[in-house]
PDB file of C-alpha atoms in Angstrom:
ATOM      1  CA  GLN A   1     -14.946  12.884   2.187  1.00 94.00           C
ATOM      2  CA  VAL A   2     -12.371  10.144   1.897  1.00 97.00           C
ATOM      3  CA  GLN A   3      -8.737  11.215   2.010  1.00 98.00           C
ATOM      4  CA  LEU A   4      -5.635   9.095   1.669  1.00 98.00           C
ATOM      5  CA  VAL A   5      -2.246  10.753   2.062  1.00 98.00           C
ATOM      6  CA  GLU A   6       0.960   8.774   1.606  1.00 98.00           C
ATOM      7  CA  SER A   7       4.316   9.723   3.064  1.00 98.00           C
ATOM      8  CA  GLY A   8       7.738   8.240   3.588  1.00 98.00           C
ATOM      9  CA  GLY A   9       8.953   7.966   0.014  1.00 98.00           C
ATOM     10  CA  ASP A  10      12.663   8.525  -0.385  1.00 98.00           C
ATOM     11  CA  SER A  11      15.772   7.748  -2.405  1.00 98.00           C
ATOM     12  CA  VAL A  12      17.521   4.707  -0.954  1.00 98.00           C
ATOM     13  CA  GLN A  13      20.214   2.267  -1.925  1.00 98.00           C
ATOM     14  CA  ILE A  14      19.779  -1.308  -3.106  1.00 98.00           C
ATOM     15  CA  GLY A  15      19.240  -3.577  -0.132  1.00 98.00           C
ATOM     16  CA  ASP A  16      17.927  -0.802   2.109  1.00 98.00           C
ATOM     17  CA  SER A  17      14.672  -0.760   4.024  1.00 98.00           C
ATOM     18  CA  LEU A  18      11.982   1.915   3.930  1.00 98.00           C
ATOM     19  CA  ARG A  19       8.715   2.474   5.744  1.00 98.00           C
ATOM     20  CA  LEU A  20       5.766   4.113   4.030  1.00 98.00           C
ATOM     21  CA  SER A  21       2.712   5.474   5.779  1.00 98.00           C
ATOM     22  CA  CYS A  22      -0.759   6.401   4.612  1.00 98.00           C
ATOM     23  CA  ALA A  23      -3.004   8.584   6.734  1.00 98.00           C
ATOM     24  CA  TYR A  24      -6.637   7.940   5.870  1.00 97.00           C
ATOM     25  CA  SER A  25      -9.822   9.661   6.912  1.00 96.00           C
ATOM     26  CA  GLY A  26     -13.511   9.737   6.079  1.00 95.00           C
ATOM     27  CA  ASN A  27     -13.800   5.968   5.535  1.00 94.00           C
ATOM     28  CA  PRO A  28     -17.546   5.334   5.069  1.00 92.00           C
ATOM     29  CA  PHE A  29     -17.314   1.549   4.892  1.00 94.00           C
ATOM     30  CA  ASN A  30     -17.898  -1.032   7.628  1.00 94.00           C
ATOM     31  CA  ASN A  31     -16.235  -3.731   5.540  1.00 96.00           C
ATOM     32  CA  TYR A  32     -13.231  -2.586   3.569  1.00 97.00           C
ATOM     33  CA  CYS A  33      -9.763  -3.275   2.261  1.00 98.00           C
ATOM     34  CA  LEU A  34      -6.757  -1.000   2.525  1.00 98.00           C
ATOM     35  CA  ALA A  35      -3.956  -1.750   0.125  1.00 98.00           C
ATOM     36  CA  TRP A  36      -0.579  -0.666  -1.174  1.00 98.00           C
ATOM     37  CA  PHE A  37       0.109  -0.497  -4.884  1.00 98.00           C
ATOM     38  CA  ARG A  38       3.033   0.736  -6.937  1.00 98.00           C
ATOM     39  CA  GLN A  39       3.464   1.853 -10.493  1.00 98.00           C
ATOM     40  CA  ALA A  40       6.728   2.268 -12.343  1.00 96.00           C
ATOM     41  CA  PRO A  41       6.969   4.340 -15.537  1.00 92.00           C
ATOM     42  CA  GLY A  42       5.643   2.398 -18.494  1.00 94.00           C
ATOM     43  CA  LYS A  43       4.354  -0.440 -16.324  1.00 96.00           C
ATOM     44  CA  GLU A  44       0.948  -1.443 -15.006  1.00 96.00           C
ATOM     45  CA  ARG A  45      -0.056  -0.647 -11.468  1.00 96.00           C
ATOM     46  CA  GLU A  46       0.823  -3.572  -9.206  1.00 97.00           C
ATOM     47  CA  ARG A  47      -0.953  -4.515  -6.003  1.00 97.00           C
ATOM     48  CA  LEU A  48       1.578  -5.296  -3.284  1.00 98.00           C
ATOM     49  CA  ALA A  49      -0.289  -5.943  -0.061  1.00 98.00           C
ATOM     50  CA  ALA A  50      -3.734  -5.494   1.409  1.00 98.00           C
ATOM     51  CA  ILE A  51      -5.453  -5.755   4.768  1.00 98.00           C
ATOM     52  CA  ASP A  52      -9.173  -5.918   5.389  1.00 97.00           C
ATOM     53  CA  ASP A  53     -11.202  -4.585   8.304  1.00 96.00           C
ATOM     54  CA  ASP A  54     -11.034  -7.991   9.973  1.00 95.00           C
ATOM     55  CA  GLY A  55      -7.235  -7.998   9.834  1.00 95.00           C
ATOM     56  CA  GLU A  56      -6.866 -10.534   7.035  1.00 97.00           C
ATOM     57  CA  ILE A  57      -3.662  -9.807   5.094  1.00 98.00           C
ATOM     58  CA  TYR A  58      -2.779 -10.543   1.491  1.00 98.00           C
ATOM     59  CA  TYR A  59       0.626 -10.212  -0.183  1.00 98.00           C
ATOM     60  CA  SER A  60       1.667 -10.488  -3.783  1.00 97.00           C
ATOM     61  CA  SER A  61       4.278 -13.114  -4.506  1.00 97.00           C
ATOM     62  CA  SER A  62       6.771 -10.416  -5.489  1.00 96.00           C
ATOM     63  CA  VAL A  63       6.911  -8.931  -1.985  1.00 97.00           C
ATOM     64  CA  LYS A  64       5.865 -11.734   0.348  1.00 97.00           C
ATOM     65  CA  GLY A  65       8.520 -12.254   2.985  1.00 97.00           C
ATOM     66  CA  ARG A  66      10.098  -8.834   2.406  1.00 98.00           C
ATOM     67  CA  PHE A  67       7.240  -6.371   2.880  1.00 98.00           C
ATOM     68  CA  THR A  68       4.976  -6.071   5.896  1.00 98.00           C
ATOM     69  CA  ILE A  69       1.641  -4.265   5.851  1.00 98.00           C
ATOM     70  CA  SER A  70       0.118  -3.037   9.083  1.00 98.00           C
ATOM     71  CA  ARG A  71      -2.693  -0.810  10.222  1.00 96.00           C
ATOM     72  CA  ASP A  72      -2.912   1.436  13.269  1.00 94.00           C
ATOM     73  CA  ASN A  73      -6.622   1.802  13.928  1.00 89.00           C
ATOM     74  CA  ALA A  74      -6.130   4.405  16.654  1.00 93.00           C
ATOM     75  CA  LYS A  75      -4.231   6.691  14.276  1.00 95.00           C
ATOM     76  CA  ASN A  76      -6.053   5.713  11.066  1.00 96.00           C
ATOM     77  CA  THR A  77      -2.731   4.939   9.471  1.00 98.00           C
ATOM     78  CA  LEU A  78      -1.717   2.231   7.043  1.00 98.00           C
ATOM     79  CA  ASN A  79       1.961   1.297   6.945  1.00 98.00           C
ATOM     80  CA  LEU A  80       4.229  -0.657   4.648  1.00 98.00           C
ATOM     81  CA  LEU A  81       7.655  -1.782   5.804  1.00 98.00           C
ATOM     82  CA  MET A  82       9.797  -2.699   2.828  1.00 98.00           C
ATOM     83  CA  ASN A  83      13.023  -4.647   3.226  1.00 98.00           C
ATOM     84  CA  SER A  84      15.743  -5.651   0.767  1.00 98.00           C
ATOM     85  CA  LEU A  85      14.674  -3.181  -1.874  1.00 98.00           C
ATOM     86  CA  GLY A  86      15.857  -3.686  -5.416  1.00 97.00           C
ATOM     87  CA  ALA A  87      16.380  -1.169  -8.194  1.00 97.00           C
ATOM     88  CA  GLU A  88      13.407  -2.608 -10.065  1.00 96.00           C
ATOM     89  CA  GLU A  89      11.193  -1.443  -7.214  1.00 97.00           C
ATOM     90  CA  THR A  90      11.656   2.197  -8.094  1.00 98.00           C
ATOM     91  CA  ALA A  91       8.107   3.431  -8.506  1.00 98.00           C
ATOM     92  CA  THR A  92       5.371   5.637  -7.194  1.00 98.00           C
ATOM     93  CA  TYR A  93       3.678   3.921  -4.267  1.00 98.00           C
ATOM     94  CA  TYR A  94      -0.025   4.413  -3.586  1.00 98.00           C
ATOM     95  CA  CYS A  95      -2.415   3.460  -0.852  1.00 98.00           C
ATOM     96  CA  ALA A  96      -6.015   2.698  -1.727  1.00 98.00           C
ATOM     97  CA  LEU A  97      -9.368   1.924  -0.116  1.00 98.00           C
ATOM     98  CA  ARG A  98     -12.049  -0.470  -1.323  1.00 97.00           C
ATOM     99  CA  GLY A  99     -15.540  -0.743   0.165  1.00 96.00           C
ATOM    100  CA  ASP A 100     -15.719  -4.514   0.726  1.00 94.00           C
ATOM    101  CA  ARG A 101     -13.412  -7.428   1.595  1.00 95.00           C
ATOM    102  CA  LEU A 102     -12.536  -8.394  -1.971  1.00 95.00           C
ATOM    103  CA  CYS A 103      -8.979  -7.256  -1.479  1.00 96.00           C
ATOM    104  CA  ILE A 104      -7.300  -9.210  -4.283  1.00 95.00           C
ATOM    105  CA  THR A 105      -8.199  -6.850  -7.096  1.00 92.00           C
ATOM    106  CA  LYS A 106      -6.902  -3.651  -8.653  1.00 90.00           C
ATOM    107  CA  ALA A 107     -10.340  -2.024  -8.585  1.00 94.00           C
ATOM    108  CA  TYR A 108     -10.249   0.196  -5.529  1.00 97.00           C
ATOM    109  CA  ASN A 109     -12.620   3.073  -4.893  1.00 95.00           C
ATOM    110  CA  TYR A 110     -10.254   5.685  -3.495  1.00 97.00           C
ATOM    111  CA  TRP A 111      -6.580   6.428  -4.055  1.00 98.00           C
ATOM    112  CA  GLY A 112      -3.920   8.616  -2.539  1.00 98.00           C
ATOM    113  CA  GLN A 113      -1.692  10.863  -4.596  1.00 98.00           C
ATOM    114  CA  GLY A 114       1.335   8.590  -4.260  1.00 98.00           C
ATOM    115  CA  THR A 115       4.822   8.855  -2.842  1.00 98.00           C
ATOM    116  CA  GLN A 116       8.006   8.293  -4.849  1.00 98.00           C
ATOM    117  CA  VAL A 117      10.481   5.575  -3.949  1.00 98.00           C
ATOM    118  CA  THR A 118      13.767   5.490  -5.820  1.00 98.00           C
ATOM    119  CA  VAL A 119      16.187   2.614  -5.321  1.00 98.00           C
ATOM    120  CA  SER A 120      19.683   2.909  -6.767  1.00 97.00           C
ATOM    121  CA  SER A 121      23.206   1.656  -6.269  1.00 94.00           C
TER     122      SER A 121
END
């Protein structure tokens, strides 16, 4: 049974940094992608960053240079370090798992429940 559990969401100020984590278990795939998405109220879900089982990393243009995705294989944890947060980045942040290396897509097989990030002045 696949489980993805996000943590680390918080209320922060504009310009702050925040680190999210996703503990995952039960991954049945040899080739896979792990990704971070976010969704703000009234907006479509946006893919932010992804990493495949081979360590290849993909960033969206909106976060490249500010966000860093990493994976701790020993702890089965996916992390997202977010720097220079803006108010427009207030959203629910999700981690997700896909069972191949086609990481640049929104169609993932498994999703966590999300963690709320609120950025304000």
